[in-house]
mmCIF file of C-alpha atoms in Angstrom:
data_model
loop_
_atom_site.group_PDB
_atom_site.id
_atom_site.type_symbol
_atom_site.label_atom_id
_atom_site.label_comp_id
_atom_site.label_asym_id
_atom_site.label_seq_id
_atom_site.Cartn_x
_atom_site.Cartn_y
_atom_site.Cartn_z
ATOM 1 C CA UNK A 1 124.054 24.317 -134.082
ATOM 2 C CA UNK A 2 124.839 28.262 -133.742
ATOM 3 C CA UNK A 3 123.494 30.228 -130.839
ATOM 4 C CA UNK A 4 124.005 34.072 -130.341
ATOM 5 C CA UNK A 5 124.013 35.383 -126.659
ATOM 6 C CA UNK A 6 123.502 39.025 -125.781
ATOM 7 C CA UNK A 7 124.102 40.449 -122.579
ATOM 8 C CA UNK A 8 122.826 43.828 -121.514
ATOM 9 C CA UNK A 9 122.931 46.151 -118.592
ATOM 10 C CA UNK A 10 120.073 46.120 -116.700
ATOM 11 C CA UNK A 11 118.232 49.464 -116.552
ATOM 12 C CA UNK A 12 119.051 51.533 -114.012
ATOM 13 C CA UNK A 13 122.438 50.298 -113.694
ATOM 14 C CA UNK A 14 125.162 52.966 -114.533
ATOM 15 C CA UNK A 15 126.558 52.818 -117.995
ATOM 16 C CA UNK A 16 129.531 55.292 -118.367
ATOM 17 C CA UNK A 17 130.816 53.493 -121.545
ATOM 18 C CA UNK A 18 127.653 53.912 -123.123
ATOM 19 C CA UNK A 19 127.421 57.721 -122.211
ATOM 20 C CA UNK A 20 130.693 58.337 -123.242
ATOM 21 C CA UNK A 21 129.409 56.801 -126.798
ATOM 22 C CA UNK A 22 126.568 58.960 -126.790
ATOM 23 C CA UNK A 23 129.076 62.225 -126.617
ATOM 24 C CA UNK A 24 130.559 60.692 -129.325
ATOM 25 C CA UNK A 25 127.847 60.552 -131.791
ATOM 26 C CA UNK A 26 127.053 63.967 -130.692
ATOM 27 C CA UNK A 27 130.216 65.426 -131.576
ATOM 28 C CA UNK A 28 129.872 63.666 -135.127
ATOM 29 C CA UNK A 29 126.574 65.263 -135.533
ATOM 30 C CA UNK A 30 124.301 62.724 -134.813
ATOM 31 C CA UNK A 31 121.668 64.997 -133.205
ATOM 32 C CA UNK A 32 118.940 62.681 -132.590
ATOM 33 C CA UNK A 33 120.441 60.002 -130.282
ATOM 34 C CA UNK A 34 118.569 59.907 -126.713
ATOM 35 C CA UNK A 35 120.350 57.306 -125.100
ATOM 36 C CA UNK A 36 122.756 54.328 -126.000
ATOM 37 C CA UNK A 37 123.441 51.497 -123.933
ATOM 38 C CA UNK A 38 126.803 49.380 -124.441
ATOM 39 C CA UNK A 39 126.473 45.323 -123.988
ATOM 40 C CA UNK A 40 128.075 42.397 -125.235
ATOM 41 C CA UNK A 41 127.391 39.587 -128.036
ATOM 42 C CA UNK A 42 128.685 35.534 -128.101
ATOM 43 C CA UNK A 43 128.534 34.021 -130.833
ATOM 44 C CA UNK A 44 128.334 29.894 -129.560
ATOM 45 C CA UNK A 45 128.733 27.108 -131.667
ATOM 46 C CA UNK A 46 127.270 23.857 -129.889
ATOM 47 C CA UNK A 47 127.522 20.874 -130.928
ATOM 48 C CA UNK A 48 123.730 19.282 -130.784
ATOM 49 C CA UNK A 49 120.800 19.628 -133.098
ATOM 50 C CA UNK A 50 118.281 19.711 -129.667
ATOM 51 C CA UNK A 51 117.538 23.449 -129.636
ATOM 52 C CA UNK A 52 115.933 22.795 -126.217
ATOM 53 C CA UNK A 53 118.868 21.457 -124.698
ATOM 54 C CA UNK A 54 121.057 24.228 -126.106
ATOM 55 C CA UNK A 55 119.003 26.803 -124.985
ATOM 56 C CA UNK A 56 118.813 25.204 -121.234
ATOM 57 C CA UNK A 57 122.990 25.004 -121.523
ATOM 58 C CA UNK A 58 123.399 28.211 -122.902
ATOM 59 C CA UNK A 59 121.210 29.812 -120.002
ATOM 60 C CA UNK A 60 123.141 27.753 -117.316
ATOM 61 C CA UNK A 61 126.273 29.254 -119.142
ATOM 62 C CA UNK A 62 125.003 32.910 -119.114
ATOM 63 C CA UNK A 63 124.278 32.192 -115.117
ATOM 64 C CA UNK A 64 127.540 31.088 -114.232
ATOM 65 C CA UNK A 65 129.752 33.062 -116.391
ATOM 66 C CA UNK A 66 128.638 34.951 -119.796
ATOM 67 C CA UNK A 67 126.483 37.376 -117.641
ATOM 68 C CA UNK A 68 127.255 38.952 -114.095
ATOM 69 C CA UNK A 69 123.276 38.403 -113.485
ATOM 70 C CA UNK A 70 123.859 41.459 -110.712
ATOM 71 C CA UNK A 71 124.078 44.075 -113.088
ATOM 72 C CA UNK A 72 123.190 42.508 -116.595
ATOM 73 C CA UNK A 73 120.188 40.531 -118.485
ATOM 74 C CA UNK A 74 120.473 38.182 -121.304
ATOM 75 C CA UNK A 75 119.064 36.648 -124.133
ATOM 76 C CA UNK A 76 119.308 33.726 -125.911
ATOM 77 C CA UNK A 77 118.628 33.112 -129.682
ATOM 78 C CA UNK A 78 119.167 29.990 -131.622
ATOM 79 C CA UNK A 79 120.626 31.165 -135.172
ATOM 80 C CA UNK B 29 149.914 34.023 -87.853
ATOM 81 C CA UNK B 30 149.914 32.287 -91.098
ATOM 82 C CA UNK B 31 148.836 34.037 -94.228
ATOM 83 C CA UNK B 32 148.703 32.665 -98.158
ATOM 84 C CA UNK B 33 148.405 34.794 -101.713
ATOM 85 C CA UNK B 34 146.980 33.601 -104.741
ATOM 86 C CA UNK B 35 148.463 34.480 -107.902
ATOM 87 C CA UNK B 36 146.448 34.244 -110.905
ATOM 88 C CA UNK B 37 147.875 34.455 -114.596
ATOM 89 C CA UNK B 38 147.795 38.427 -114.761
ATOM 90 C CA UNK B 39 148.175 39.198 -111.319
ATOM 91 C CA UNK B 40 150.612 41.771 -110.406
ATOM 92 C CA UNK B 41 150.549 43.040 -106.536
ATOM 93 C CA UNK B 42 151.146 39.567 -104.942
ATOM 94 C CA UNK B 43 154.614 39.973 -104.435
ATOM 95 C CA UNK B 44 153.921 43.816 -102.508
ATOM 96 C CA UNK B 45 151.136 41.997 -101.106
ATOM 97 C CA UNK B 46 153.705 39.389 -99.776
ATOM 98 C CA UNK B 47 156.287 42.180 -98.976
ATOM 99 C CA UNK B 48 153.704 43.676 -96.604
ATOM 100 C CA UNK B 49 152.324 40.796 -94.696
ATOM 101 C CA UNK B 50 155.836 39.501 -93.988
ATOM 102 C CA UNK B 51 157.060 42.847 -92.931
ATOM 103 C CA UNK B 52 153.912 43.469 -90.378
ATOM 104 C CA UNK B 53 153.518 39.767 -89.350
ATOM 105 C CA UNK B 54 157.279 38.473 -89.193
ATOM 106 C CA UNK B 55 156.208 35.494 -91.042
ATOM 107 C CA UNK B 56 156.586 34.706 -94.980
ATOM 108 C CA UNK B 57 153.255 34.053 -96.681
ATOM 109 C CA UNK B 58 152.650 30.888 -98.830
ATOM 110 C CA UNK B 59 152.409 31.416 -102.442
ATOM 111 C CA UNK B 60 149.475 29.400 -104.047
ATOM 112 C CA UNK B 61 148.886 28.974 -107.579
ATOM 113 C CA UNK B 62 145.495 29.561 -109.106
ATOM 114 C CA UNK B 63 145.411 26.001 -110.750
ATOM 115 C CA UNK B 64 145.901 24.644 -107.201
ATOM 116 C CA UNK B 65 143.077 23.277 -105.434
ATOM 117 C CA UNK B 66 143.854 22.791 -101.659
ATOM 118 C CA UNK B 67 144.884 26.080 -99.433
ATOM 119 C CA UNK B 68 147.558 25.067 -96.667
ATOM 120 C CA UNK B 69 146.485 25.710 -93.424
ATOM 121 C CA UNK B 70 146.559 29.382 -92.788
ATOM 122 C CA UNK B 71 144.571 31.780 -91.140
ATOM 123 C CA UNK B 72 144.319 34.498 -94.110
ATOM 124 C CA UNK B 73 144.083 34.015 -97.918
ATOM 125 C CA UNK B 74 144.488 37.389 -100.214
ATOM 126 C CA UNK B 75 143.580 37.487 -103.438
ATOM 127 C CA UNK B 76 145.927 40.223 -104.722
ATOM 128 C CA UNK B 77 145.552 42.851 -107.467
ATOM 129 C CA UNK B 78 146.549 42.906 -111.219
ATOM 130 C CA UNK B 79 144.764 42.215 -114.563
ATOM 131 C CA UNK B 80 143.948 38.192 -113.962
ATOM 132 C CA UNK B 81 143.039 37.320 -117.703
ATOM 133 C CA UNK B 82 143.535 40.417 -119.163
ATOM 134 C CA UNK B 83 140.668 41.383 -117.363
ATOM 135 C CA UNK B 84 138.945 39.194 -120.168
ATOM 136 C CA UNK B 85 135.045 39.206 -120.021
ATOM 137 C CA UNK B 86 135.002 41.006 -117.129
ATOM 138 C CA UNK B 87 137.670 42.243 -114.318
ATOM 139 C CA UNK B 88 137.831 39.115 -112.119
ATOM 140 C CA UNK B 89 135.467 36.855 -114.037
ATOM 141 C CA UNK B 90 137.653 33.810 -114.981
ATOM 142 C CA UNK B 91 139.631 33.955 -111.826
ATOM 143 C CA UNK B 92 136.655 34.014 -109.874
ATOM 144 C CA UNK B 93 136.023 30.364 -111.620
ATOM 145 C CA UNK B 94 139.569 29.207 -111.356
ATOM 146 C CA UNK B 95 140.271 25.827 -109.727
ATOM 147 C CA UNK B 96 141.439 27.659 -106.341
ATOM 148 C CA UNK B 97 138.317 29.457 -105.974
ATOM 149 C CA UNK B 98 136.185 26.417 -104.258
ATOM 150 C CA UNK B 99 138.610 25.904 -101.872
ATOM 151 C CA UNK B 100 138.427 29.994 -100.879
ATOM 152 C CA UNK B 101 134.807 29.347 -100.866
ATOM 153 C CA UNK B 102 135.172 26.916 -98.382
ATOM 154 C CA UNK B 103 137.762 28.829 -96.134
ATOM 155 C CA UNK B 104 135.450 31.721 -96.158
ATOM 156 C CA UNK B 105 132.569 29.328 -95.218
ATOM 157 C CA UNK B 106 134.578 27.856 -92.279
ATOM 158 C CA UNK B 107 135.267 31.342 -90.956
ATOM 159 C CA UNK B 108 138.613 32.422 -91.769
ATOM 160 C CA UNK B 109 139.824 35.816 -93.145
ATOM 161 C CA UNK B 110 139.597 36.354 -97.074
ATOM 162 C CA UNK B 111 141.214 39.663 -98.242
ATOM 163 C CA UNK B 112 140.452 40.428 -102.271
ATOM 164 C CA UNK B 113 142.466 44.005 -102.980
ATOM 165 C CA UNK B 114 141.684 45.393 -106.457
ATOM 166 C CA UNK B 115 141.053 42.819 -108.775
ATOM 167 C CA UNK B 116 140.852 40.320 -105.762
ATOM 168 C CA UNK B 117 137.921 42.338 -104.686
ATOM 169 C CA UNK B 118 136.672 42.217 -108.069
ATOM 170 C CA UNK B 119 136.734 38.342 -108.350
ATOM 171 C CA UNK B 120 134.973 38.196 -104.593
ATOM 172 C CA UNK B 121 132.170 39.774 -106.024
ATOM 173 C CA UNK B 122 132.395 37.628 -109.423
ATOM 174 C CA UNK B 123 132.253 34.540 -107.007
ATOM 175 C CA UNK B 124 129.545 35.753 -104.856
ATOM 176 C CA UNK B 125 131.115 36.027 -101.719
ATOM 177 C CA UNK B 126 130.448 39.623 -101.657
ATOM 178 C CA UNK B 127 127.354 41.215 -103.120
ATOM 179 C CA UNK B 128 127.471 43.960 -105.873
ATOM 180 C CA UNK B 129 129.658 44.310 -108.801
ATOM 181 C CA UNK B 130 132.783 46.808 -109.628
ATOM 182 C CA UNK B 131 131.869 48.533 -112.375
ATOM 183 C CA UNK B 132 133.928 50.956 -115.213
ATOM 184 C CA UNK B 133 135.134 54.035 -113.720
ATOM 185 C CA UNK B 134 132.355 56.746 -113.895
ATOM 186 C CA UNK B 135 135.309 59.327 -115.197
ATOM 187 C CA UNK B 136 136.189 56.067 -117.748
ATOM 188 C CA UNK B 137 139.480 56.698 -117.583
ATOM 189 C CA UNK B 138 142.476 54.346 -115.699
ATOM 190 C CA UNK B 139 142.798 55.943 -112.070
ATOM 191 C CA UNK B 140 146.374 55.671 -110.349
ATOM 192 C CA UNK B 141 146.808 58.227 -107.300
ATOM 193 C CA UNK B 142 146.559 58.453 -103.628
ATOM 194 C CA UNK B 143 143.341 58.754 -102.468
ATOM 195 C CA UNK B 144 141.933 59.787 -98.335
ATOM 196 C CA UNK B 145 140.363 56.729 -96.808
ATOM 197 C CA UNK B 146 138.353 56.984 -94.406
ATOM 198 C CA UNK B 147 137.735 53.758 -91.560
ATOM 199 C CA UNK B 148 134.192 54.065 -92.074
ATOM 200 C CA UNK B 149 133.633 50.715 -89.783
ATOM 201 C CA UNK B 150 135.529 48.704 -87.246
ATOM 202 C CA UNK B 151 132.583 46.091 -86.635
ATOM 203 C CA UNK B 152 134.651 43.363 -88.625
ATOM 204 C CA UNK B 153 137.523 41.342 -88.062
ATOM 205 C CA UNK B 154 140.110 43.165 -90.527
ATOM 206 C CA UNK B 155 139.571 46.942 -89.091
ATOM 207 C CA UNK B 156 138.659 46.262 -85.353
ATOM 208 C CA UNK B 157 141.869 47.089 -84.453
ATOM 209 C CA UNK B 158 141.787 50.513 -86.467
ATOM 210 C CA UNK B 159 140.184 53.836 -84.888
ATOM 211 C CA UNK B 160 136.974 54.599 -86.432
ATOM 212 C CA UNK B 161 136.599 57.547 -88.404
ATOM 213 C CA UNK B 162 140.192 58.046 -89.250
ATOM 214 C CA UNK B 163 141.176 59.256 -92.344
ATOM 215 C CA UNK B 164 144.942 57.846 -93.838
ATOM 216 C CA UNK B 165 146.334 57.780 -97.268
ATOM 217 C CA UNK B 166 146.113 55.308 -99.693
ATOM 218 C CA UNK B 167 147.195 54.290 -103.303
ATOM 219 C CA UNK B 168 144.546 53.394 -106.029
ATOM 220 C CA UNK B 169 145.259 52.188 -109.408
ATOM 221 C CA UNK B 170 142.435 50.497 -111.296
ATOM 222 C CA UNK B 171 140.063 50.825 -114.212
ATOM 223 C CA UNK B 172 137.128 48.704 -112.884
ATOM 224 C CA UNK B 173 136.388 50.345 -109.282
ATOM 225 C CA UNK B 174 133.120 51.971 -109.349
ATOM 226 C CA UNK B 175 131.564 49.701 -106.700
ATOM 227 C CA UNK B 176 127.489 49.439 -107.754
ATOM 228 C CA UNK B 177 124.531 47.153 -106.195
ATOM 229 C CA UNK B 178 120.908 47.624 -106.511
ATOM 230 C CA UNK B 179 119.232 49.726 -103.767
ATOM 231 C CA UNK B 180 118.304 46.873 -101.138
ATOM 232 C CA UNK B 181 121.812 45.605 -100.679
ATOM 233 C CA UNK B 182 123.029 49.027 -100.772
ATOM 234 C CA UNK B 183 121.019 49.663 -97.540
ATOM 235 C CA UNK B 184 121.711 46.204 -96.037
ATOM 236 C CA UNK B 185 125.553 47.078 -96.179
ATOM 237 C CA UNK B 186 124.779 50.524 -94.381
ATOM 238 C CA UNK B 187 122.299 49.307 -91.955
ATOM 239 C CA UNK B 188 124.610 46.069 -91.296
ATOM 240 C CA UNK B 189 127.606 48.468 -90.642
ATOM 241 C CA UNK B 190 129.864 46.482 -93.380
ATOM 242 C CA UNK B 191 131.172 49.485 -95.483
ATOM 243 C CA UNK B 192 134.605 49.062 -93.821
ATOM 244 C CA UNK B 193 136.401 52.113 -96.148
ATOM 245 C CA UNK B 194 135.154 54.816 -98.033
ATOM 246 C CA UNK B 195 136.781 57.539 -100.096
ATOM 247 C CA UNK B 196 136.978 60.702 -98.027
ATOM 248 C CA UNK B 197 137.377 64.267 -98.505
ATOM 249 C CA UNK B 198 136.076 64.442 -102.378
ATOM 250 C CA UNK B 199 138.205 62.006 -103.459
ATOM 251 C CA UNK B 200 136.139 59.263 -104.566
ATOM 252 C CA UNK B 201 138.037 58.311 -107.961
ATOM 253 C CA UNK B 202 135.337 56.571 -109.412
ATOM 254 C CA UNK B 203 131.787 56.945 -108.686
ATOM 255 C CA UNK B 204 131.537 54.517 -106.875
ATOM 256 C CA UNK B 205 127.988 54.833 -104.645
ATOM 257 C CA UNK B 206 128.135 55.963 -100.925
ATOM 258 C CA UNK B 207 131.950 56.462 -101.779
ATOM 259 C CA UNK B 208 132.417 52.821 -100.875
ATOM 260 C CA UNK B 209 136.184 51.840 -101.255
ATOM 261 C CA UNK B 210 135.635 48.749 -99.217
ATOM 262 C CA UNK B 211 132.983 46.115 -97.796
ATOM 263 C CA UNK B 212 132.664 42.684 -95.890
ATOM 264 C CA UNK B 213 129.954 40.165 -95.696
ATOM 265 C CA UNK B 214 128.102 39.487 -93.429
ATOM 266 C CA UNK B 215 130.125 37.656 -91.086
ATOM 267 C CA UNK B 216 132.827 39.972 -91.113
ATOM 268 C CA UNK B 217 135.578 37.364 -92.147
ATOM 269 C CA UNK B 218 135.614 38.424 -96.155
ATOM 270 C CA UNK B 219 136.661 41.636 -96.940
ATOM 271 C CA UNK B 220 137.357 43.521 -100.477
ATOM 272 C CA UNK B 221 138.811 46.888 -100.880
ATOM 273 C CA UNK B 222 139.723 48.551 -104.149
ATOM 274 C CA UNK B 223 142.523 50.657 -102.597
ATOM 275 C CA UNK B 224 145.812 48.994 -102.064
ATOM 276 C CA UNK B 225 147.163 49.344 -98.421
ATOM 277 C CA UNK B 226 149.934 46.987 -99.328
ATOM 278 C CA UNK B 227 151.456 50.072 -101.471
ATOM 279 C CA UNK B 228 151.767 52.021 -98.430
ATOM 280 C CA UNK B 229 153.797 50.083 -95.824
ATOM 281 C CA UNK B 230 157.202 51.285 -96.078
ATOM 282 C CA UNK B 231 158.892 54.825 -96.029
ATOM 283 C CA UNK B 232 160.389 53.663 -99.414
ATOM 284 C CA UNK B 233 157.167 53.584 -100.695
ATOM 285 C CA UNK B 234 156.332 57.026 -99.360
ATOM 286 C CA UNK B 235 154.884 56.365 -96.161
ATOM 287 C CA UNK B 236 153.432 53.926 -94.056
ATOM 288 C CA UNK B 237 149.787 54.575 -93.477
ATOM 289 C CA UNK B 238 148.319 51.067 -94.792
ATOM 290 C CA UNK B 239 150.403 49.595 -92.061
ATOM 291 C CA UNK B 240 147.748 50.013 -89.520
ATOM 292 C CA UNK B 241 145.635 47.940 -91.892
ATOM 293 C CA UNK B 242 147.879 44.943 -92.023
ATOM 294 C CA UNK B 243 148.321 45.437 -87.880
ATOM 295 C CA UNK B 244 145.114 45.362 -87.373
ATOM 296 C CA UNK B 245 143.814 42.332 -89.681
ATOM 297 C CA UNK B 246 146.984 40.155 -88.484
ATOM 298 C CA UNK B 247 146.388 40.654 -84.916
ATOM 299 C CA UNK B 248 143.063 39.441 -85.134
ATOM 300 C CA UNK B 249 144.435 36.585 -86.613
ATOM 301 C CA UNK B 250 147.207 36.298 -83.544
ATOM 302 C CA UNK B 251 145.169 36.802 -80.751
#
């Protein structure tokens, strides 16, 4: 089973990298960009067919390592 | 006074730290490997600076889950002293031993320079022998030193006098909230700081301003 975990910064947390990308896009002439926030994507392959179990395990992985829940949110998607 | 310094793959200031500890205490620290699961009988454990695991995922994130860290957590819970400098501070926040997180520097660049530090609190076991309000020189070298925590956490740190060090006189190199350079846990036996006092203890390094910190921290242990 394949899953995709998306980790994003919580709102209110300053994202200097996103700001720099915003500046880069503006420099390229993309005038309509209001804001950019940078995150991370993890594609995880699990050796189970049980989606419920997989989601629970992925949530545990996020809490323990993939995300820092002080500053980040995570979303889990079975693909 | 006995101390131990833990080396992780990618640590690079462990020798500087051991040199500073030996210079100021007269006792050579014990070197501990990250894959060990027990700590020697010491009073102080130091997580040194560097780029453990190449800063993969997040700075300090993988190291914070290393085999030795359960022993470090037990050690801290017993009230013994745990110091994290730079990457070590990042590990302590990732391990949940200190609140908040160290984010990418606001200016996005790696900063390697000297800053001025104010000893903002002497209400913990590391700085209690220092002079509150004193400003001293200290090197920094980091890419992720921008201290962040939610407003409630910042308020608690300030109210409980847990900000041990602040960047002084406009030298904040990374955008940290309230110029925070170092904080302690509630009990005052765990300290994390981004600057490197171990790199200013010998005239050969350009000064000895960092000595007062070690002398303070180590005298508590010796007492």
